[in-house]
PDB file of C-alpha atoms in Angstrom:
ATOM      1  CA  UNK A 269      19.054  18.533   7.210  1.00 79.00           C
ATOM      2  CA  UNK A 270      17.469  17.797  10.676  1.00 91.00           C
ATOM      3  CA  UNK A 271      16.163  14.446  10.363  1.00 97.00           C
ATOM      4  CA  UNK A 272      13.608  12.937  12.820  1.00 97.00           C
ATOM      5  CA  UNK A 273      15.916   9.679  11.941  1.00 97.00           C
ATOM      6  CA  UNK A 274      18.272  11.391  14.171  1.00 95.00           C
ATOM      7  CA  UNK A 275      16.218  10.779  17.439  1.00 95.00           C
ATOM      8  CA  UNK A 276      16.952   7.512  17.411  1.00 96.00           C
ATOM      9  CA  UNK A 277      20.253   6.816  15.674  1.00 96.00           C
ATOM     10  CA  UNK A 278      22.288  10.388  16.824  1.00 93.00           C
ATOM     11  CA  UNK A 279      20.615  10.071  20.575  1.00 93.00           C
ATOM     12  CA  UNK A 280      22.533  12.081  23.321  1.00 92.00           C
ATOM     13  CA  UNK A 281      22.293   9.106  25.636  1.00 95.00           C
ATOM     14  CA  UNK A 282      25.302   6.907  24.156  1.00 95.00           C
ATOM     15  CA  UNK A 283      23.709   3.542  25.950  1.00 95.00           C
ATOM     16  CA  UNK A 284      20.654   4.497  23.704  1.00 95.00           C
ATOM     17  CA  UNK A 285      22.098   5.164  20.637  1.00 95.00           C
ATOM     18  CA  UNK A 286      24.224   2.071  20.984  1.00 96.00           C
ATOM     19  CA  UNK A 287      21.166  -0.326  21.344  1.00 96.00           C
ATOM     20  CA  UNK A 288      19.383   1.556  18.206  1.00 97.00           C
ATOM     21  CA  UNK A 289      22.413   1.266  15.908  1.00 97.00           C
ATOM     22  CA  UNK A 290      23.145  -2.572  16.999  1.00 97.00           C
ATOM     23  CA  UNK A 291      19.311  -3.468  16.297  1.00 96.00           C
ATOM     24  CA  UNK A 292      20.071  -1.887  13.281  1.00 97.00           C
ATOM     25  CA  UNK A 293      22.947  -4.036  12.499  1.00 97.00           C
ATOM     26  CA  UNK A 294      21.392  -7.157  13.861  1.00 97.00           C
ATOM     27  CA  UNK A 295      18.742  -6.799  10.724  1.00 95.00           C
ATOM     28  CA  UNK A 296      21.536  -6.448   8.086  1.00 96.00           C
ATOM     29  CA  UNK A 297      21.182  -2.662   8.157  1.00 97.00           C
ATOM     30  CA  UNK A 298      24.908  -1.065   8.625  1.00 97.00           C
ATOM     31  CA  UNK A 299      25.217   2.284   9.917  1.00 96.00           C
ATOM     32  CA  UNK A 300      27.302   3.613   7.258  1.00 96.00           C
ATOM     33  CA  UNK A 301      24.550   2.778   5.074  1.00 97.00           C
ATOM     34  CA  UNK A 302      21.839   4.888   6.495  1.00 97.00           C
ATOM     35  CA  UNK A 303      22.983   7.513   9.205  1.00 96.00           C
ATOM     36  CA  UNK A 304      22.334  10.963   7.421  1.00 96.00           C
ATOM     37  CA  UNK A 305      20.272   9.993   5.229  1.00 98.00           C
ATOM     38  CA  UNK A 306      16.387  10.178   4.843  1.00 98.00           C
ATOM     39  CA  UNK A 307      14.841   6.744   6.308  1.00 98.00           C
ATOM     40  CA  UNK A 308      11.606   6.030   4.392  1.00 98.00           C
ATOM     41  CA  UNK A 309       9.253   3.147   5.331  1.00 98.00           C
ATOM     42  CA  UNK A 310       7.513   1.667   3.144  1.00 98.00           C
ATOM     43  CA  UNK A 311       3.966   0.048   4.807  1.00 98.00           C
ATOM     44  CA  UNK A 312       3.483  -2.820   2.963  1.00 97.00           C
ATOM     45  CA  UNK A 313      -0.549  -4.006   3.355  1.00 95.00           C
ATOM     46  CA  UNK A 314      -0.475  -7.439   1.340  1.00 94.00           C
ATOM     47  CA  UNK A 315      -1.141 -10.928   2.168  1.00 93.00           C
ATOM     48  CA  UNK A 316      -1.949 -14.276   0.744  1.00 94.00           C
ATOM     49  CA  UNK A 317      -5.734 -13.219   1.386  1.00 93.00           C
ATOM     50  CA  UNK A 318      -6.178  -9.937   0.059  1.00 93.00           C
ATOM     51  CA  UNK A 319      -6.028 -10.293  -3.887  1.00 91.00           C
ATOM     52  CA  UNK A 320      -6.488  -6.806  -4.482  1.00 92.00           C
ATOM     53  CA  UNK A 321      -3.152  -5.528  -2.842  1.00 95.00           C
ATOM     54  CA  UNK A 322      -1.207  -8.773  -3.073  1.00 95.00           C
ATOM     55  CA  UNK A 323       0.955  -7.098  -6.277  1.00 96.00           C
ATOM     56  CA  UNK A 324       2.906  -4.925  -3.403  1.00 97.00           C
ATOM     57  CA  UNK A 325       4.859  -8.161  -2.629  1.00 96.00           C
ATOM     58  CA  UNK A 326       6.542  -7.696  -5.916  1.00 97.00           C
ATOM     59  CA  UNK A 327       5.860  -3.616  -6.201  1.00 98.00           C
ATOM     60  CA  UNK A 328       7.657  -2.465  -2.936  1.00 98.00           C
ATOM     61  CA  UNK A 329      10.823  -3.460  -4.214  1.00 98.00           C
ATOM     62  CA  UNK A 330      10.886  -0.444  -7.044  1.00 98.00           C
ATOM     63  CA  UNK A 331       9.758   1.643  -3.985  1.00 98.00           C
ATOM     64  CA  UNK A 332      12.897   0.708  -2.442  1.00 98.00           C
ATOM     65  CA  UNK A 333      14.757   0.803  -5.678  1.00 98.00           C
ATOM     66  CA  UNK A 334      13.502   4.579  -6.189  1.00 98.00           C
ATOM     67  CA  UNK A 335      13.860   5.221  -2.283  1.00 98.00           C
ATOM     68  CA  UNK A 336      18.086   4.413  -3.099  1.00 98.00           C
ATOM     69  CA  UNK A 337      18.439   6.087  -6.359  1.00 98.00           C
ATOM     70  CA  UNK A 338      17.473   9.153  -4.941  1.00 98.00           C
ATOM     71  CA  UNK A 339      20.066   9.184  -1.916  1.00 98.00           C
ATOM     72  CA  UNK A 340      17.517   7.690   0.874  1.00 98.00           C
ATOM     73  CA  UNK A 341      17.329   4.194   3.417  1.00 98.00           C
ATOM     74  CA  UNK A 342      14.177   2.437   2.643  1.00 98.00           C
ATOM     75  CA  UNK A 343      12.825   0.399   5.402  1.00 98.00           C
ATOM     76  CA  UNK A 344       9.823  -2.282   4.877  1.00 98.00           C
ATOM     77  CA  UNK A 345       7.313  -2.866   7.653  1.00 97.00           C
ATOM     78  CA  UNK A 346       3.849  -4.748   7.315  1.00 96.00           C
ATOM     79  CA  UNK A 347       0.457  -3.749   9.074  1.00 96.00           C
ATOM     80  CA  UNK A 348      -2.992  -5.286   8.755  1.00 95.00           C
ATOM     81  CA  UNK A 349      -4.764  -5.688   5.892  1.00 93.00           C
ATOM     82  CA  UNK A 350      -8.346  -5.683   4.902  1.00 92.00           C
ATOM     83  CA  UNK A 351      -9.143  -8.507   2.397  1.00 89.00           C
ATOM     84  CA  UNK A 352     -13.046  -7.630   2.211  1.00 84.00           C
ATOM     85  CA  UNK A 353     -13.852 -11.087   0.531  1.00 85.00           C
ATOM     86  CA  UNK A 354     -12.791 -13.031   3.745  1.00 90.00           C
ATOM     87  CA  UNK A 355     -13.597 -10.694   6.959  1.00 88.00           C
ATOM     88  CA  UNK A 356     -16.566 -11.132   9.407  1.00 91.00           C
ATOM     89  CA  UNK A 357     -18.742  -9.759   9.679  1.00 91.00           C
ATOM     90  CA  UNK A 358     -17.535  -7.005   7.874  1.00 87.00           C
ATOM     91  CA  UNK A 359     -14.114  -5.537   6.757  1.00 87.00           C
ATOM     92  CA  UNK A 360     -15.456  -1.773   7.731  1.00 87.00           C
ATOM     93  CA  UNK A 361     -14.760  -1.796  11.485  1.00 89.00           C
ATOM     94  CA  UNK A 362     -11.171  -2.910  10.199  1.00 93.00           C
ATOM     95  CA  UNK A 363     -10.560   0.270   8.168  1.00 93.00           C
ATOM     96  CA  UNK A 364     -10.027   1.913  11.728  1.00 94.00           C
ATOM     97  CA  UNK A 365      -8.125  -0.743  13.294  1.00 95.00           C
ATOM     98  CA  UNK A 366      -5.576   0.032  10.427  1.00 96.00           C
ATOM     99  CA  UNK A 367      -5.359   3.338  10.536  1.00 97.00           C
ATOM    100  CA  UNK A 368      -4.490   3.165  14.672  1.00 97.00           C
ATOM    101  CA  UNK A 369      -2.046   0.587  13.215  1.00 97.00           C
ATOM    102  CA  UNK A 370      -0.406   2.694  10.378  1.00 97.00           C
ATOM    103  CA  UNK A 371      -0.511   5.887  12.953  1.00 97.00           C
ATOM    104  CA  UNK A 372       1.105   4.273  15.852  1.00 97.00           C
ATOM    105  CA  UNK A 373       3.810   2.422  13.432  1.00 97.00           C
ATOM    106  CA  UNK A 374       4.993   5.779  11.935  1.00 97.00           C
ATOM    107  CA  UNK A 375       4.920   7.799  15.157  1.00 96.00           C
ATOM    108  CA  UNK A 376       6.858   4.960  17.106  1.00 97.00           C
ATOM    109  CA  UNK A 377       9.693   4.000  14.845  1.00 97.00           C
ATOM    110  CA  UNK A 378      12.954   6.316  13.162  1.00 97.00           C
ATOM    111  CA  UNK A 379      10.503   7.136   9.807  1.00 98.00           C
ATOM    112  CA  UNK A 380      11.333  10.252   8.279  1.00 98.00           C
ATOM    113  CA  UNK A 381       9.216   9.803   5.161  1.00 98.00           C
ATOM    114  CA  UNK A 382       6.259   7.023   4.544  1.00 98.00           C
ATOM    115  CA  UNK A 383       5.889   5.449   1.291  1.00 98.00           C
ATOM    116  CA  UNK A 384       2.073   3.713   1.570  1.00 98.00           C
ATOM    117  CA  UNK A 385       1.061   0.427  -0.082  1.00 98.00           C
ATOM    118  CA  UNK A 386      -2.442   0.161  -0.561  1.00 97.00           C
ATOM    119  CA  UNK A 387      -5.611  -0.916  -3.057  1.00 95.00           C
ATOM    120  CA  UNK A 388      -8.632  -1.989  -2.196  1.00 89.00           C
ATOM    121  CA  UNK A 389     -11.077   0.432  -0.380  1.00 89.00           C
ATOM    122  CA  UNK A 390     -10.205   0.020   3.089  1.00 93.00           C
ATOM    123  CA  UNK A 391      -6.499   0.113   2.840  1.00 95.00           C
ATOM    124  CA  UNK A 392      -6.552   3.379   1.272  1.00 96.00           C
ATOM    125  CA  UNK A 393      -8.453   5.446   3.743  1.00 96.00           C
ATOM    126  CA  UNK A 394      -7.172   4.073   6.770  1.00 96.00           C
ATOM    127  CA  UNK A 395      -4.039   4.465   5.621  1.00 97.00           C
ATOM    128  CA  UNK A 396      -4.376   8.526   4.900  1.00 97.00           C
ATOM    129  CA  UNK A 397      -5.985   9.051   8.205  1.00 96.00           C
ATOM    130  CA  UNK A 398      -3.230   7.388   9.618  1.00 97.00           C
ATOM    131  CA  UNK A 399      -1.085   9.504   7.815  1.00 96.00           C
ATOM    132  CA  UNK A 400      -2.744  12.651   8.395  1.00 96.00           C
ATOM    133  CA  UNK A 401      -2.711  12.120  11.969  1.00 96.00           C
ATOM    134  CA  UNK A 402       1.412  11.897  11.974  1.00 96.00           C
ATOM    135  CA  UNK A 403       2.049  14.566   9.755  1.00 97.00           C
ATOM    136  CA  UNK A 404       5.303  12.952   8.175  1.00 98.00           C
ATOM    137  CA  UNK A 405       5.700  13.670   4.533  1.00 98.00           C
ATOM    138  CA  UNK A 406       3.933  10.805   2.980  1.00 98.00           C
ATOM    139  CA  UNK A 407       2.434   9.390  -0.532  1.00 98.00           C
ATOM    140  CA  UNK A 408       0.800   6.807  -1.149  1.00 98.00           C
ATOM    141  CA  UNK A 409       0.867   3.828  -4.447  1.00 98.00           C
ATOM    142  CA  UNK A 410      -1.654   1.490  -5.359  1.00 97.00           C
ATOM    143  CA  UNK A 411      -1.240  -2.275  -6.707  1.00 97.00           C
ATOM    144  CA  UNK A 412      -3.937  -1.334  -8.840  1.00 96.00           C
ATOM    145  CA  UNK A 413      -6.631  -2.946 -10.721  1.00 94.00           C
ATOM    146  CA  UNK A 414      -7.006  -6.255 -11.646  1.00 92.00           C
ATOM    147  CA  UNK A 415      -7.879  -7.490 -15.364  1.00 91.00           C
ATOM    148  CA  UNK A 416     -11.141  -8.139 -17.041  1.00 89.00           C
ATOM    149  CA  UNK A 417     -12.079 -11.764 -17.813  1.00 89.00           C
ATOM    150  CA  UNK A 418     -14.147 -13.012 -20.486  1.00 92.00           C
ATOM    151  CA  UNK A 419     -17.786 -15.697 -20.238  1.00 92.00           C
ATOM    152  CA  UNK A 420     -19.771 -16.503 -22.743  1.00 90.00           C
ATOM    153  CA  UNK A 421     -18.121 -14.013 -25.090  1.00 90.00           C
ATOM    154  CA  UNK A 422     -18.423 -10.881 -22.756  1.00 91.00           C
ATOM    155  CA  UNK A 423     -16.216  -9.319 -20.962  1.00 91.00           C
ATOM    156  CA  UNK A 424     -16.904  -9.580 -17.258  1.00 92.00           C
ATOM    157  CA  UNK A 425     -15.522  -8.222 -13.704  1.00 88.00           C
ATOM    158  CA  UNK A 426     -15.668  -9.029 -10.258  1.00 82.00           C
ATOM    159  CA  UNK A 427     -17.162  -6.501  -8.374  1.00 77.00           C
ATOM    160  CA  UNK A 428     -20.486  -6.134 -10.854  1.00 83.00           C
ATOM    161  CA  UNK A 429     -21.055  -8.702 -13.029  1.00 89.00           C
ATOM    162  CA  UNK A 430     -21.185 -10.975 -10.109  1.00 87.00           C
ATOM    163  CA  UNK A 431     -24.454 -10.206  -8.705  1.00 88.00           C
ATOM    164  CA  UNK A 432     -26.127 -10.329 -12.105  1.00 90.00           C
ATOM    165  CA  UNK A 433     -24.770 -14.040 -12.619  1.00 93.00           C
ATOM    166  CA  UNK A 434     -25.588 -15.314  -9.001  1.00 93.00           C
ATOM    167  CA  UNK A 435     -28.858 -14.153 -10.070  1.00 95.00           C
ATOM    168  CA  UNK A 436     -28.999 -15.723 -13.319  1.00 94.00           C
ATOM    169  CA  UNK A 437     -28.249 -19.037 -11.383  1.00 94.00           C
ATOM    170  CA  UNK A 438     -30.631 -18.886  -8.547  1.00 96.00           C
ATOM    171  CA  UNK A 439     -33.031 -18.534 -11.639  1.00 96.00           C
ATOM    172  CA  UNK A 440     -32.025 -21.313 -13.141  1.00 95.00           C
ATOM    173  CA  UNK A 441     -30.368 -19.660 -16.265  1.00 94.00           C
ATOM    174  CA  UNK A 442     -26.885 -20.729 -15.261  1.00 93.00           C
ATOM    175  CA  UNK A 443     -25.699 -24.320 -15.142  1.00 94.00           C
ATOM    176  CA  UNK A 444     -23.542 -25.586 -12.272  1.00 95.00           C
ATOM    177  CA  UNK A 445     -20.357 -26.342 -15.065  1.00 95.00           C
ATOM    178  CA  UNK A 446     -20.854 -22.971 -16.445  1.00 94.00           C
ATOM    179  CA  UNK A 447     -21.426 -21.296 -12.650  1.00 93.00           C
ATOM    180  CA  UNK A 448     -17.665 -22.964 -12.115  1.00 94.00           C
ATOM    181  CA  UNK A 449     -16.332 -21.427 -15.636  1.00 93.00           C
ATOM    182  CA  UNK A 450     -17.098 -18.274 -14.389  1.00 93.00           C
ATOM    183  CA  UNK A 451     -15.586 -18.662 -11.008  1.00 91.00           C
ATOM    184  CA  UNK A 452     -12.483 -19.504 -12.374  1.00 91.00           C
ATOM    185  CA  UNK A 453     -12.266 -16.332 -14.855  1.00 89.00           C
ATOM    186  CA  UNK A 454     -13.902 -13.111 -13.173  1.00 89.00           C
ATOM    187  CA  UNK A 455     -10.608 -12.964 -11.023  1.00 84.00           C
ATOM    188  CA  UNK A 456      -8.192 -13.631 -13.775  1.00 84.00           C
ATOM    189  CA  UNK A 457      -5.271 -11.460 -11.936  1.00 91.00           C
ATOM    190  CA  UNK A 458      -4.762  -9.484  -8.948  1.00 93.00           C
ATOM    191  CA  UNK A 459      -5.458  -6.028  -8.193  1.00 92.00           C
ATOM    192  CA  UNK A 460      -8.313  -4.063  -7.234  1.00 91.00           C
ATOM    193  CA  UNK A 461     -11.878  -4.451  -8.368  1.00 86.00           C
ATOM    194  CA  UNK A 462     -11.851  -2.862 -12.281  1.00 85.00           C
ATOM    195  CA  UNK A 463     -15.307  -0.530 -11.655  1.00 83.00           C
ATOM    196  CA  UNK A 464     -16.386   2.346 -10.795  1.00 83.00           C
ATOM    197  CA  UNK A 465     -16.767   1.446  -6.988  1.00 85.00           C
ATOM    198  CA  UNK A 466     -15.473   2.597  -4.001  1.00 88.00           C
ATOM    199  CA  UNK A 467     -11.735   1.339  -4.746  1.00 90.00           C
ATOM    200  CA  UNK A 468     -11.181   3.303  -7.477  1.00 92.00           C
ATOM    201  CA  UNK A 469     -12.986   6.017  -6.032  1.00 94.00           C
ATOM    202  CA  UNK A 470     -10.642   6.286  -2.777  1.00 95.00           C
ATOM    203  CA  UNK A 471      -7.068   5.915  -5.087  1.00 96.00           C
ATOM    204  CA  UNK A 472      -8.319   8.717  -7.004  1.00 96.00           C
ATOM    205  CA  UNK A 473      -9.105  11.246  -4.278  1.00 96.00           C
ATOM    206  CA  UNK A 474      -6.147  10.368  -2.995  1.00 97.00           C
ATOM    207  CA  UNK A 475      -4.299  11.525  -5.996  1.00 97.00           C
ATOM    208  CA  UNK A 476      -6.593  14.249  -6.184  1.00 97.00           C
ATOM    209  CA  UNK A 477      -5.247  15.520  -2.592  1.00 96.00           C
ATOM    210  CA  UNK A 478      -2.000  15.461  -3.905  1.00 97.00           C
ATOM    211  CA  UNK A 479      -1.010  11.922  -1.809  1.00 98.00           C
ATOM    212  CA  UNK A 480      -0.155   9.466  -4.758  1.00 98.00           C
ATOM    213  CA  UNK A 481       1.617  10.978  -7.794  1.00 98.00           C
ATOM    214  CA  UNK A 482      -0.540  12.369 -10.553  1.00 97.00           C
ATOM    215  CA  UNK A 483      -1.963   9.530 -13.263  1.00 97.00           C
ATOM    216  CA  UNK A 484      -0.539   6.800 -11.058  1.00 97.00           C
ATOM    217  CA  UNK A 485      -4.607   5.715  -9.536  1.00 96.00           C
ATOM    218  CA  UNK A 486      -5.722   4.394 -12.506  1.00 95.00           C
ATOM    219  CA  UNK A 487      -2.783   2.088 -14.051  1.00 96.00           C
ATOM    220  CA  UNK A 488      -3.611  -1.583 -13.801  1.00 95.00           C
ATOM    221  CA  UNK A 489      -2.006  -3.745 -11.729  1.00 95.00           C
ATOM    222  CA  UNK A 490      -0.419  -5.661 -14.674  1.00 94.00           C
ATOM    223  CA  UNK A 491       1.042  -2.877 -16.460  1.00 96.00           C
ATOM    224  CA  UNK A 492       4.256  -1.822 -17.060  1.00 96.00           C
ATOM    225  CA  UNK A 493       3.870   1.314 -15.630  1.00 97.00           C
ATOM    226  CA  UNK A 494       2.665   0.737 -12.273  1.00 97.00           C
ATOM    227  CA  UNK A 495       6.497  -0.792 -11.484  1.00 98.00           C
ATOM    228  CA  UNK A 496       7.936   2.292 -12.914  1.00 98.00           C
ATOM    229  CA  UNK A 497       5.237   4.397 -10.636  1.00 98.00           C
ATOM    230  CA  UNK A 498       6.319   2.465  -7.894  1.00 98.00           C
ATOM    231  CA  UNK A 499       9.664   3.393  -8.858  1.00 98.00           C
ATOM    232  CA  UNK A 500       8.749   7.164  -8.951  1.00 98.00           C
ATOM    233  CA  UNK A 501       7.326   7.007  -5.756  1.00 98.00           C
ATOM    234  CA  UNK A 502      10.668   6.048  -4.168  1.00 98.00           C
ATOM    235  CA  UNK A 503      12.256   8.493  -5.608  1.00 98.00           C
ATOM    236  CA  UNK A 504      10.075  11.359  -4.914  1.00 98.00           C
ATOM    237  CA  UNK A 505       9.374  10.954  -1.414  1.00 98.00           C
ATOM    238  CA  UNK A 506      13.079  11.259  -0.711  1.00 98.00           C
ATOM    239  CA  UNK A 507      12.905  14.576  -1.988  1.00 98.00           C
ATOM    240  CA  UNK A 508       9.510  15.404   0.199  1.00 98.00           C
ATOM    241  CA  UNK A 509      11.318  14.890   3.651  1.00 98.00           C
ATOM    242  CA  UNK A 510      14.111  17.566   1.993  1.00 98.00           C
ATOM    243  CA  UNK A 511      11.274  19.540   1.146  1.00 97.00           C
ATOM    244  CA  UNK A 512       9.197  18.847   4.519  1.00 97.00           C
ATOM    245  CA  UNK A 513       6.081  18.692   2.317  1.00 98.00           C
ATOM    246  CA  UNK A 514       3.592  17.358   4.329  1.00 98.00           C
ATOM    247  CA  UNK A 515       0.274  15.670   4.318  1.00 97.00           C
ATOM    248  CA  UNK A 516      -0.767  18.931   6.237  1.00 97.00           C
ATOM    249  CA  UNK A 517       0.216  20.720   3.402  1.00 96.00           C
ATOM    250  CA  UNK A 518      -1.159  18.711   0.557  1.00 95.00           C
ATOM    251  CA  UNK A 519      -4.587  18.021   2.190  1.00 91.00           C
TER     252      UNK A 519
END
C-alpha cells in the first residue's frame, strides 16, 4: 500500500527522513511502531469552554483504541473550537476559521486517514469542508447530546426551554431562587444541545453523506454506545485509507 505517510517518514533525502523519524521519537512515537502502517489523526475540537464537545477528551481514546485494533498509528492533534455560549460577537465567522484550520492541519502533516471530533453546530461543518477540501479518507464522530434536566416537574433542555423561562422571569413569573434552580439543571451533562436545532441537524447530514457511521448522530453523549462508536470509528477508518474511500467519493 502506497501511503501518503511515506512522504515524510520513507523521504529520498536521508537528512529529511532522519529529522521526521527523530521528531517522531522525540514525542514517544518509535518507528517500529508506525512505519508501514496507516497514520490516522484524530482532530480533537474540545476544551474547558465548549460543553457540547468536551466528552472527546475522554472519547478519542476508543478512536485510538479502534485506530490500533485494526492494524493503524493513531495520532491526536487539537484545532479551534467553537463554544457558541462564550464567543463575540458571534461563533459563525469562527466556523471558517476552523475549517482553514482543520484543512491546512491535514494537508501539512504525515495523515493518511482523519478521524474528526466534533458536536455542536459549528464544529461539524467546518470540519467537513475542511475535509472535503483535502480529500483524505475521513469520518467524522460526535460527543453527542447532552441529557434532559428536570424544573418544576418537567422535563427541560437548554437550547429551547430557555427562552420561554427568561421570559417567564422578565414577567415576573419566575423568582430569583427558582431562576438559579434552573440554571443549575438545564445543563445537567455535556454534549450537544438535545433539540431539533441546527446541531443535530448538521451530525445527521453528515451521516447522511456517508461521513460518520450509520446510527452513530443520534446516541447521547452519556451512553454506552457512543464509546463503542467511537471505537468503531477507529477501526473503520483504517480500513478506508486501504480502501482509498474518500470524502470525494462519499459526498
Amino acid at each position: 500500500m502506497n501511503l501518503r505517510s511515506g512522504e515524510w517518514f520513507n523521504h529520498q533525502s536521508v537528512e529529511t527522513r532522519f529529522q521526521h523519524l527523530s521528531a517522531m521519537r522525540a514525542n514517544g512515537h518509535a518507528p517500529e511502531s508506525f512505519l508501514g502502517k496507516p497514520i490516522i489523526g484524530i482532530f480533537n475540537s474540545w476544551s474547558d469552554l465548549n460543553s457540547c464537545n468536551a466528552p472527546h477528551k475522554e472519547l478519542v481514546e476508543f478512536v485510538k483504541r479502534g485506530v490500533l485494533m485494526n492494524g493503524g498509528y493513531p495520532i491526536e492533534v487539537h484545532t479551534i473550537t467553537t463554544p457558541s455560549d462564550f464567543m463575540k460577537p458571534s461563533d459563525l465567522p469562527y466556523r471558517n476559521l476552523m475549517a482553514m484550520d482543520v484543512e491546512e492541519t491535514i494537508r501539512s502533516q504525515p495523515f493518511d486517514g482523519v478521524v474528526l471530533l466534533c458536536e455542536c453546530d459549528k464544529t461539524t461543518p467546518a470540519q467537513l469542508m475542511g475535509a472535503a477540501s483535502c480529500d483524505l479518507p475521513t469520518l467524522q464522530l460526535a460527543a453527542g447530546h447532552r441529557a434532559s434536566g428536570v424544573f418544576r416537574g418537567k422535563t427541560v433542555n437548554y437550547g429551547t426551554d430557555l427562552w420561554k423561562y427568561m421570559d417567564d422571569y422578565k414577567a415576573g413569573l419566575l423568582s430569583e431562587e427558582e431562576l438559579s434552580q434552573l440554571e443549575k439543571c438545564i445543563s445537567c451533562t455535556q454534549g450537544g444541545c438535545p433539540v431539533m436545532g441546527t446541531a443535530s441537524t448538521m451530525k445527521s447530514i453528515s451521516e447522511m453523506l456517508g461521513m460518520m457511521l450509520p446510527g452513530t448522530s443520534g446516541i447521547p453523549a452519556v451512553h454506552a454506545r457512543r464509546k463503542t462508536a467511537a471505537e468503531e470509528t477507529g477501526k473503520r477508518i483504517v480500513d478506508m485509507v486501504r480502501e482509498n474511500l474518500t470524502p470525494s467519493r462519499l459526498m
